[in-house]
Short mmCIF file of C-alpha atoms in Angstrom, two decimals:
data_model
loop_
_atom_site.label_atom_id
_atom_site.label_comp_id
_atom_site.label_asym_id
_atom_site.label_seq_id
_atom_site.Cartn_x
_atom_site.Cartn_y
_atom_site.Cartn_z
CA UNK A 1 -36.74 -39.76 -53.51
CA UNK A 2 -36.66 -43.33 -52.50
CA UNK A 3 -40.15 -45.16 -52.14
CA UNK A 4 -40.91 -48.42 -50.74
CA UNK A 5 -38.25 -49.84 -52.80
CA UNK A 6 -35.32 -47.71 -51.02
CA UNK A 7 -33.02 -50.76 -50.79
CA UNK A 8 -32.16 -50.68 -54.38
CA UNK A 9 -28.81 -48.95 -55.49
CA UNK A 10 -30.80 -47.84 -58.82
CA UNK A 11 -28.42 -48.00 -61.69
CA UNK A 12 -29.40 -45.16 -63.63
CA UNK A 13 -31.59 -47.18 -66.08
CA UNK A 14 -33.63 -45.22 -68.31
CA UNK A 15 -35.81 -47.51 -70.62
CA UNK A 16 -38.86 -47.25 -72.81
CA UNK A 17 -40.62 -50.45 -73.13
CA UNK A 18 -43.50 -52.08 -75.49
CA UNK A 19 -41.61 -50.95 -78.61
CA UNK A 20 -43.20 -47.52 -78.50
CA UNK A 21 -40.18 -45.42 -79.41
CA UNK A 22 -39.39 -42.13 -77.98
CA UNK A 23 -40.97 -40.54 -74.80
CA UNK A 24 -41.71 -37.06 -76.09
CA UNK A 25 -45.17 -35.55 -76.54
CA UNK A 26 -45.61 -37.32 -80.11
CA UNK A 27 -45.27 -40.51 -78.63
CA UNK A 28 -48.56 -40.58 -77.04
CA UNK A 29 -50.53 -38.66 -79.63
CA UNK A 30 -52.05 -41.83 -80.71
CA UNK A 31 -55.71 -41.97 -78.81
CA UNK A 32 -55.22 -45.66 -78.90
CA UNK A 33 -51.74 -45.28 -76.68
CA UNK A 34 -51.17 -44.81 -73.10
CA UNK A 35 -47.89 -43.26 -71.42
CA UNK A 36 -46.90 -44.59 -68.00
CA UNK A 37 -43.42 -43.02 -66.17
CA UNK A 38 -42.74 -45.48 -63.64
CA UNK A 39 -39.71 -45.69 -61.28
CA UNK A 40 -37.24 -48.47 -61.74
CA UNK A 41 -37.35 -50.74 -58.75
CA UNK A 42 -34.37 -53.07 -59.69
CA UNK A 43 -30.70 -52.48 -59.27
CA UNK A 44 -29.29 -54.74 -62.15
CA UNK A 45 -30.29 -55.46 -65.43
CA UNK A 46 -31.47 -58.85 -64.64
CA UNK A 47 -34.02 -57.79 -61.91
CA UNK A 48 -35.27 -54.63 -63.88
CA UNK A 49 -38.81 -53.56 -63.91
CA UNK A 50 -38.74 -53.76 -67.38
CA UNK A 51 -39.55 -57.78 -67.36
CA UNK A 52 -42.55 -56.91 -65.39
CA UNK A 53 -44.03 -54.15 -67.37
CA UNK A 54 -43.32 -56.07 -70.75
CA UNK A 55 -45.72 -58.75 -69.88
CA UNK A 56 -48.07 -56.57 -68.40
CA UNK A 57 -48.74 -54.50 -71.26
CA UNK A 58 -48.26 -57.29 -73.61
CA UNK A 59 -51.27 -59.18 -71.91
CA UNK A 60 -53.03 -55.85 -71.47
CA UNK A 61 -53.29 -55.04 -75.16
CA UNK A 62 -53.97 -58.61 -75.91
CA UNK A 63 -57.08 -58.55 -73.82
CA UNK A 64 -57.74 -54.78 -75.05
CA UNK A 65 -56.67 -54.56 -78.77
CA UNK A 66 -57.56 -50.91 -79.26
CA UNK A 67 -55.04 -49.88 -76.45
CA UNK A 68 -51.26 -49.92 -76.45
CA UNK A 69 -49.34 -48.95 -73.29
CA UNK A 70 -45.80 -47.44 -73.43
CA UNK A 71 -43.67 -47.47 -70.39
CA UNK A 72 -40.51 -45.33 -69.53
CA UNK A 73 -38.66 -46.46 -66.80
CA UNK A 74 -36.56 -43.65 -64.66
CA UNK A 75 -34.26 -43.77 -61.90
CA UNK A 76 -35.73 -42.84 -58.36
CA UNK A 77 -33.25 -40.07 -58.06
CA UNK A 78 -34.77 -38.55 -61.23
CA UNK A 79 -38.44 -39.36 -61.45
CA UNK A 80 -40.32 -37.00 -59.17
CA UNK A 81 -37.94 -34.08 -61.01
CA UNK A 82 -38.79 -35.28 -64.54
CA UNK A 83 -42.48 -35.99 -64.09
CA UNK A 84 -42.87 -32.43 -62.88
CA UNK A 85 -41.03 -31.16 -65.90
CA UNK A 86 -43.06 -32.95 -68.13
CA UNK A 87 -46.27 -31.70 -66.54
CA UNK A 88 -44.98 -28.14 -66.27
CA UNK A 89 -44.20 -28.43 -70.09
CA UNK A 90 -47.66 -29.48 -70.91
CA UNK A 91 -46.45 -32.85 -71.59
CA UNK A 92 -47.99 -34.95 -68.66
CA UNK A 93 -47.76 -38.72 -68.88
CA UNK A 94 -51.06 -40.38 -69.02
CA UNK A 95 -50.02 -42.17 -65.61
CA UNK A 96 -46.99 -42.07 -63.35
CA UNK A 97 -45.75 -44.56 -60.64
CA UNK A 98 -43.79 -42.55 -57.84
CA UNK A 99 -43.12 -41.55 -54.59
CA UNK A 100 -45.28 -38.45 -54.25
CA UNK A 101 -48.85 -37.49 -55.87
CA UNK A 102 -50.42 -34.77 -53.69
CA UNK A 103 -48.73 -31.53 -55.49
CA UNK A 104 -50.24 -32.66 -58.71
CA UNK A 105 -53.60 -33.61 -56.83
CA UNK A 106 -53.49 -29.85 -55.20
CA UNK A 107 -52.93 -28.43 -59.01
CA UNK A 108 -56.18 -30.09 -60.15
CA UNK A 109 -54.07 -32.26 -62.76
CA UNK A 110 -55.27 -35.94 -61.56
CA UNK A 111 -58.12 -38.18 -61.89
CA UNK A 112 -59.72 -39.34 -58.94
CA UNK A 113 -59.97 -43.00 -58.21
CA UNK A 114 -63.87 -42.79 -58.28
CA UNK A 115 -63.30 -41.44 -62.02
CA UNK A 116 -61.20 -44.67 -62.75
CA UNK A 117 -62.18 -47.77 -60.95
CA UNK A 118 -64.99 -49.73 -59.72
CA UNK A 119 -66.24 -49.15 -56.28
CA UNK A 120 -65.11 -52.56 -55.27
CA UNK A 121 -61.62 -52.01 -56.83
CA UNK A 122 -61.45 -48.31 -54.75
CA UNK A 123 -62.61 -50.21 -51.50
CA UNK A 124 -59.90 -52.82 -51.85
CA UNK A 125 -56.97 -50.69 -50.78
CA UNK A 126 -55.70 -51.41 -47.45
CA UNK A 127 -56.88 -48.89 -45.19
CA UNK A 128 -53.69 -47.00 -44.16
CA UNK A 129 -52.52 -46.55 -47.53
CA UNK A 130 -56.06 -45.43 -48.95
CA UNK A 131 -55.83 -42.70 -46.27
CA UNK A 132 -52.56 -41.58 -46.98
CA UNK A 133 -53.70 -41.50 -50.63
CA UNK A 134 -56.39 -39.18 -50.16
CA UNK A 135 -56.73 -35.43 -50.30
CA UNK A 136 -59.74 -34.41 -48.00
CA UNK A 137 -61.75 -37.42 -48.55
CA UNK A 138 -61.02 -38.01 -52.16
CA UNK A 139 -58.31 -40.93 -53.41
CA UNK A 140 -55.91 -39.46 -55.82
CA UNK A 141 -52.66 -41.29 -55.11
CA UNK A 142 -53.69 -45.17 -55.72
CA UNK A 143 -51.10 -47.20 -53.44
CA UNK A 144 -49.13 -49.72 -55.70
CA UNK A 145 -46.68 -51.56 -53.46
CA UNK A 146 -45.60 -50.74 -49.75
CA UNK A 147 -43.39 -51.81 -46.85
CA UNK A 148 -43.31 -51.32 -43.21
CA UNK A 149 -40.56 -51.12 -40.81
CA UNK A 150 -39.30 -53.31 -38.04
CA UNK A 151 -36.40 -53.65 -35.67
CA UNK A 152 -33.89 -56.23 -37.16
CA UNK A 153 -31.27 -57.95 -35.04
CA UNK A 154 -28.37 -60.27 -35.69
CA UNK A 155 -29.15 -63.33 -33.43
CA UNK A 156 -25.65 -64.64 -33.48
CA UNK A 157 -24.10 -61.53 -32.12
CA UNK A 158 -27.11 -61.31 -29.61
CA UNK A 159 -26.25 -64.90 -28.24
CA UNK A 160 -22.44 -63.99 -28.26
CA UNK A 161 -23.41 -60.85 -26.17
CA UNK A 162 -25.70 -62.90 -23.77
CA UNK A 163 -28.82 -61.50 -24.92
CA UNK A 164 -31.73 -63.97 -24.86
CA UNK A 165 -34.75 -62.00 -25.56
CA UNK A 166 -35.12 -58.89 -28.22
CA UNK A 167 -35.67 -55.49 -26.39
CA UNK A 168 -39.07 -54.30 -25.70
CA UNK A 169 -38.47 -50.66 -24.47
CA UNK A 170 -35.80 -48.17 -24.89
CA UNK A 171 -34.08 -49.31 -21.71
CA UNK A 172 -33.85 -52.76 -23.06
CA UNK A 173 -32.26 -51.68 -26.45
CA UNK A 174 -29.73 -49.45 -24.25
CA UNK A 175 -28.71 -52.66 -22.08
CA UNK A 176 -28.66 -54.69 -25.31
CA UNK A 177 -26.33 -52.07 -27.25
CA UNK A 178 -23.98 -51.80 -24.23
CA UNK A 179 -23.47 -55.68 -24.11
CA UNK A 180 -23.09 -55.85 -28.04
CA UNK A 181 -20.40 -53.11 -27.94
CA UNK A 182 -18.71 -54.86 -24.87
CA UNK A 183 -18.05 -57.83 -27.22
CA UNK A 184 -16.68 -55.68 -29.77
CA UNK A 185 -19.68 -55.24 -32.33
CA UNK A 186 -18.73 -52.25 -34.41
CA UNK A 187 -22.15 -51.12 -34.72
CA UNK A 188 -24.26 -52.03 -31.61
CA UNK A 189 -27.29 -50.10 -32.83
CA UNK A 190 -27.17 -48.67 -36.30
CA UNK A 191 -28.47 -44.88 -36.52
CA UNK A 192 -28.77 -44.25 -40.30
CA UNK A 193 -29.65 -40.46 -40.43
CA UNK A 194 -27.81 -39.38 -43.21
CA UNK A 195 -29.39 -37.49 -46.13
CA UNK A 196 -30.65 -40.56 -48.15
CA UNK A 197 -33.48 -41.54 -45.92
CA UNK A 198 -33.25 -40.03 -42.70
CA UNK A 199 -36.81 -38.84 -42.72
CA UNK A 200 -37.73 -42.74 -42.21
CA UNK A 201 -35.34 -43.34 -39.31
CA UNK A 202 -36.33 -40.28 -37.65
CA UNK A 203 -40.08 -41.34 -37.69
CA UNK A 204 -39.65 -44.46 -36.26
CA UNK A 205 -37.89 -43.30 -33.33
CA UNK A 206 -40.41 -40.34 -33.02
CA UNK A 207 -43.51 -42.78 -33.28
CA UNK A 208 -42.13 -44.88 -30.49
CA UNK A 209 -41.80 -42.11 -27.83
CA UNK A 210 -45.61 -40.89 -28.90
CA UNK A 211 -44.47 -38.01 -31.64
CA UNK A 212 -44.45 -38.19 -35.26
CA UNK A 213 -44.61 -35.70 -38.00
CA UNK A 214 -48.12 -34.58 -38.08
CA UNK A 215 -50.87 -34.10 -35.31
CA UNK A 216 -54.30 -35.62 -35.35
CA UNK A 217 -55.45 -32.79 -37.37
CA UNK A 218 -53.04 -33.27 -39.91
CA UNK A 219 -50.78 -30.28 -39.24
CA UNK A 220 -47.25 -30.44 -38.89
CA UNK A 221 -45.85 -31.27 -35.45
CA UNK A 222 -42.15 -31.56 -36.30
CA UNK A 223 -40.74 -29.60 -33.06
CA UNK A 224 -43.13 -31.21 -30.68
CA UNK A 225 -41.79 -31.75 -27.04
CA UNK A 226 -42.03 -35.76 -27.78
CA UNK A 227 -39.69 -35.31 -30.80
CA UNK A 228 -37.37 -32.93 -29.02
CA UNK A 229 -37.33 -35.61 -26.27
CA UNK A 230 -36.58 -38.23 -28.55
CA UNK A 231 -33.53 -36.50 -30.32
CA UNK A 232 -32.21 -35.52 -26.85
CA UNK A 233 -32.47 -39.35 -25.89
CA UNK A 234 -30.93 -40.76 -28.60
CA UNK A 235 -27.96 -38.22 -28.23
CA UNK A 236 -27.41 -38.67 -24.51
CA UNK A 237 -27.92 -42.32 -24.42
CA UNK A 238 -26.86 -44.03 -27.78
CA UNK A 239 -24.60 -41.27 -29.76
CA UNK A 240 -22.70 -40.14 -26.86
CA UNK A 241 -21.82 -43.31 -25.19
CA UNK A 242 -20.63 -44.43 -28.68
CA UNK A 243 -23.41 -47.42 -29.07
CA UNK A 244 -24.03 -46.19 -32.55
CA UNK A 245 -20.87 -46.92 -34.11
CA UNK A 246 -17.71 -44.84 -35.67
CA UNK A 247 -19.82 -43.28 -38.38
CA UNK A 248 -21.65 -40.25 -36.98
CA UNK A 249 -25.37 -40.57 -37.64
CA UNK A 250 -25.64 -37.48 -39.79
CA UNK A 251 -23.28 -39.08 -42.07
CA UNK A 252 -24.41 -42.73 -42.07
CA UNK A 253 -26.78 -43.54 -44.88
CA UNK A 254 -29.47 -46.31 -44.84
CA UNK A 255 -27.42 -48.24 -47.66
CA UNK A 256 -24.30 -48.01 -45.63
CA UNK A 257 -26.05 -49.42 -42.58
CA UNK A 258 -27.73 -52.08 -44.32
CA UNK A 259 -24.23 -52.98 -46.21
CA UNK A 260 -22.62 -53.01 -42.63
CA UNK A 261 -25.55 -55.34 -41.40
CA UNK A 262 -24.93 -57.89 -44.02
CA UNK A 263 -21.39 -58.01 -43.24
CA UNK A 264 -22.18 -58.90 -39.91
CA UNK A 265 -21.00 -55.84 -38.26
CA UNK A 266 -24.28 -54.23 -36.95
CA UNK A 267 -26.10 -55.71 -33.95
CA UNK A 268 -29.67 -53.98 -34.63
CA UNK A 269 -31.14 -51.89 -37.45
CA UNK A 270 -34.59 -50.84 -38.34
CA UNK A 271 -35.17 -52.60 -41.92
CA UNK A 272 -37.75 -53.79 -44.15
CA UNK A 273 -38.58 -57.03 -45.76
CA UNK A 274 -35.98 -57.07 -48.67
CA UNK A 275 -33.10 -56.71 -46.12
CA UNK A 276 -34.58 -59.64 -44.37
CA UNK A 277 -34.23 -61.78 -47.35
CA UNK A 278 -30.68 -60.44 -48.23
CA UNK A 279 -29.44 -61.35 -44.62
CA UNK A 280 -31.06 -64.85 -44.90
CA UNK A 281 -29.50 -65.46 -48.40
CA UNK A 282 -25.99 -64.56 -46.87
CA UNK A 283 -26.62 -67.11 -44.11
CA UNK A 284 -27.36 -64.75 -41.48
CA UNK A 285 -29.82 -65.50 -38.78
CA UNK A 286 -31.64 -62.32 -38.41
CA UNK A 287 -35.01 -61.77 -36.61
CA UNK A 288 -37.42 -58.83 -36.77
CA UNK A 289 -39.51 -57.43 -34.15
CA UNK A 290 -41.61 -54.12 -33.21
CA UNK A 291 -40.02 -51.18 -32.58
CA UNK A 292 -39.25 -50.79 -28.80
CA UNK A 293 -41.09 -48.00 -27.05
CA UNK A 294 -39.80 -45.27 -24.94
CA UNK A 295 -40.01 -45.78 -21.29
CA UNK A 296 -42.12 -42.91 -21.13
CA UNK A 297 -44.81 -44.58 -22.71
CA UNK A 298 -47.75 -46.08 -20.63
CA UNK A 299 -47.67 -50.17 -20.35
CA UNK A 300 -49.46 -51.46 -23.13
CA UNK A 301 -49.32 -48.68 -25.37
CA UNK A 302 -48.43 -49.80 -28.92
CA UNK A 303 -47.51 -46.89 -31.15
CA UNK A 304 -47.82 -47.57 -34.96
CA UNK A 305 -45.00 -48.39 -36.84
CA UNK A 306 -44.00 -46.60 -40.34
CA UNK A 307 -45.23 -47.45 -43.41
CA UNK A 308 -44.42 -46.34 -46.87
CA UNK A 309 -46.13 -46.63 -50.18
CA UNK A 310 -45.55 -45.73 -53.88
CA UNK A 311 -48.45 -44.20 -55.84
CA UNK A 312 -49.88 -44.72 -59.06
CA UNK A 313 -51.58 -41.54 -60.46
CA UNK A 314 -53.40 -40.68 -63.55
CA UNK A 315 -53.27 -37.27 -65.35
CA UNK A 316 -56.08 -35.70 -66.79
CA UNK A 317 -54.34 -33.70 -69.60
CA UNK A 318 -54.68 -36.36 -72.33
CA UNK A 319 -58.38 -37.02 -71.69
CA UNK A 320 -58.01 -40.53 -71.54
CA UNK A 321 -59.62 -41.66 -68.39
CA UNK A 322 -61.56 -44.69 -69.62
CA UNK A 323 -58.66 -46.12 -71.29
CA UNK A 324 -56.29 -45.41 -68.08
CA UNK A 325 -59.40 -47.01 -65.93
CA UNK A 326 -59.15 -50.45 -67.95
CA UNK A 327 -55.39 -50.56 -67.67
CA UNK A 328 -55.28 -49.87 -64.12
CA UNK A 329 -58.23 -52.58 -63.38
CA UNK A 330 -55.98 -54.90 -65.29
CA UNK A 331 -52.87 -53.96 -63.42
CA UNK A 332 -54.21 -54.03 -59.94
CA UNK A 333 -55.74 -57.71 -60.47
CA UNK A 334 -54.19 -59.88 -57.59
CA UNK A 335 -51.69 -61.73 -59.57
CA UNK A 336 -50.32 -58.84 -61.17
CA UNK A 337 -49.83 -56.67 -58.15
CA UNK A 338 -48.63 -60.06 -56.25
CA UNK A 339 -46.07 -60.78 -58.98
CA UNK A 340 -44.84 -56.91 -58.84
CA UNK A 341 -44.69 -57.07 -54.92
CA UNK A 342 -42.87 -60.39 -54.83
CA UNK A 343 -40.03 -59.59 -57.24
CA UNK A 344 -38.92 -56.89 -54.75
CA UNK A 345 -40.04 -58.23 -51.42
CA UNK A 346 -42.40 -55.73 -50.89
CA UNK A 347 -46.32 -55.68 -49.88
CA UNK A 348 -49.00 -55.51 -52.28
CA UNK A 349 -51.43 -52.59 -51.62
CA UNK A 350 -54.67 -54.31 -51.68
CA UNK A 351 -56.61 -56.51 -49.16
CA UNK A 352 -57.25 -59.34 -51.64
CA UNK A 353 -53.84 -59.51 -53.26
CA UNK A 354 -52.31 -59.72 -49.61
CA UNK A 355 -54.59 -62.65 -48.94
CA UNK A 356 -54.45 -64.39 -52.19
CA UNK A 357 -50.89 -66.41 -53.10
CA UNK A 358 -51.64 -66.11 -56.75
CA UNK A 359 -48.48 -64.63 -58.92
CA UNK A 360 -46.08 -65.91 -56.31
CA UNK A 361 -47.76 -64.40 -53.67
CA UNK A 362 -46.73 -63.10 -50.11
CA UNK A 363 -43.82 -64.74 -48.79
CA UNK A 364 -44.62 -66.17 -45.37
CA UNK A 365 -41.54 -63.96 -43.77
CA UNK A 366 -43.14 -61.00 -45.00
CA UNK A 367 -46.46 -61.89 -43.06
CA UNK A 368 -45.28 -59.94 -40.10
CA UNK A 369 -44.43 -56.75 -42.44
CA UNK A 370 -48.17 -56.95 -43.54
CA UNK A 371 -49.42 -57.06 -40.00
CA UNK A 372 -47.39 -54.07 -39.18
CA UNK A 373 -48.53 -52.12 -42.04
CA UNK A 374 -52.23 -52.78 -41.20
CA UNK A 375 -51.57 -50.33 -38.35
CA UNK A 376 -48.82 -48.35 -39.62
CA UNK A 377 -48.44 -44.48 -39.96
CA UNK A 378 -47.34 -43.14 -43.24
CA UNK A 379 -45.41 -39.83 -44.12
CA UNK A 380 -48.00 -37.10 -44.49
CA UNK A 381 -47.56 -37.45 -48.50
CA UNK A 382 -51.22 -35.99 -48.92
CA UNK A 383 -49.65 -32.64 -47.96
CA UNK A 384 -48.48 -30.87 -51.21
CA UNK A 385 -45.73 -29.47 -49.00
CA UNK A 386 -44.33 -32.94 -48.15
CA UNK A 387 -41.88 -33.14 -50.94
CA UNK A 388 -40.23 -30.08 -49.83
CA UNK A 389 -40.51 -30.75 -45.99
CA UNK A 390 -39.28 -34.44 -46.44
CA UNK A 391 -36.18 -33.04 -48.18
CA UNK A 392 -35.42 -30.64 -45.51
CA UNK A 393 -35.79 -33.39 -42.57
CA UNK A 394 -33.27 -35.44 -44.70
CA UNK A 395 -30.55 -32.90 -45.30
CA UNK A 396 -31.02 -31.47 -41.42
CA UNK A 397 -32.21 -33.83 -38.99
CA UNK A 398 -29.23 -36.04 -38.25
CA UNK A 399 -27.03 -32.83 -37.32
CA UNK A 400 -29.33 -32.73 -34.05
CA UNK A 401 -27.17 -35.36 -32.93
CA UNK A 402 -23.75 -33.97 -33.91
CA UNK A 403 -21.29 -33.40 -30.90
CA UNK A 404 -22.00 -29.57 -31.21
CA UNK A 405 -25.85 -30.30 -32.30
CA UNK A 406 -28.71 -29.08 -30.51
CA UNK A 407 -31.70 -31.19 -31.19
CA UNK A 408 -34.38 -28.55 -29.98
CA UNK A 409 -32.73 -25.79 -32.21
CA UNK A 410 -32.40 -28.28 -35.36
CA UNK A 411 -36.16 -29.46 -35.11
CA UNK A 412 -37.37 -25.93 -34.84
CA UNK A 413 -35.30 -25.06 -37.82
CA UNK A 414 -36.84 -27.99 -39.45
CA UNK A 415 -40.42 -27.20 -38.27
CA UNK A 416 -39.85 -23.31 -39.34
CA UNK A 417 -38.94 -24.37 -42.87
CA UNK A 418 -41.95 -26.60 -43.10
CA UNK A 419 -44.43 -23.93 -41.93
CA UNK A 420 -42.95 -21.81 -44.82
CA UNK A 421 -43.21 -24.35 -47.27
CA UNK A 422 -46.84 -25.04 -46.35
CA UNK A 423 -48.00 -21.38 -46.71
CA UNK A 424 -46.05 -21.05 -50.17
CA UNK A 425 -47.53 -24.36 -51.09
#
């Protein structure tokens, strides 16, 4: 449910913008009005996405007097369900900005990028994002903003523990975690595998051991030998020796891990750009490095990092492809995309916006995340069953590390449910 802006503790905002009234089917009956349902990225009224969309829609209508745009903001926890409900009820919005798109593409509900954008605009998306937004060779999910994951470490705690350089292998990481524990650090290595975002944390570790969620053919490989090996190592080398702190990983959510990091209680944690900015704002000296790799991998192997993106999609139901295309061309201008990404310390999805400092631009501290994103692997979001599968992973995978948990049995159980979801999808 949490997209690239997963750090936000969303405050249940439900807002309709641009003064267009209610969000029922009559709201967009005017052929000159487009309706966009978008996730709320802010966590307070002060940083609500409303400010961005108010300006963009006003500027767009000024440039295109015959087209108005109504924007409805929904919390991340609700948007997938609510948009699905609208589509099922025959009241699809013209556009939606959310965390998944492939189930609608599979139903034939979406315009392709080719039907909406110019060739140059379609070619402008960063390659890993374009691949994840495509079903077959057709782009349906237009990547909007993205992030990648790196390992963060508290520099002051490292120095107190006598650690002079960041870990590069799992053996290094284990040794560093032991040194941090000996100095009384509460969470030497935070391992948030609670239901909030366990699918991200699990994939980070799996990729660093040569595994992941899907094989080269795009089929799920959730219970591969590499993944089972990864979770056995986590349990034996980190959890059982008490290097992950007092909270069981299956009960430890990402937001809790980040909050503990900002309190100076965490030595290492996998994170993304906004946490880096928050930590530095609190005076915490923090560094971010690529995820250490398994000792089982060959020297010089560089597994992909985890990338996450949120998707803009356009529905065919109201037949407004031409108007939608004009609006999306406007929204995806470098200045607008950079403005939105900069507000939430995320990464713009296009090559040109990531290179151009217009509209606030890319923070220099975020450059390393952009470098990681260029070679990242994203969730298999182009599989229509992924929404169901990711939910299963979130609720189940942390239990592989419970005292009585069996990594092989847990992963095989997830794989079985994934195969069933794919068959029924």
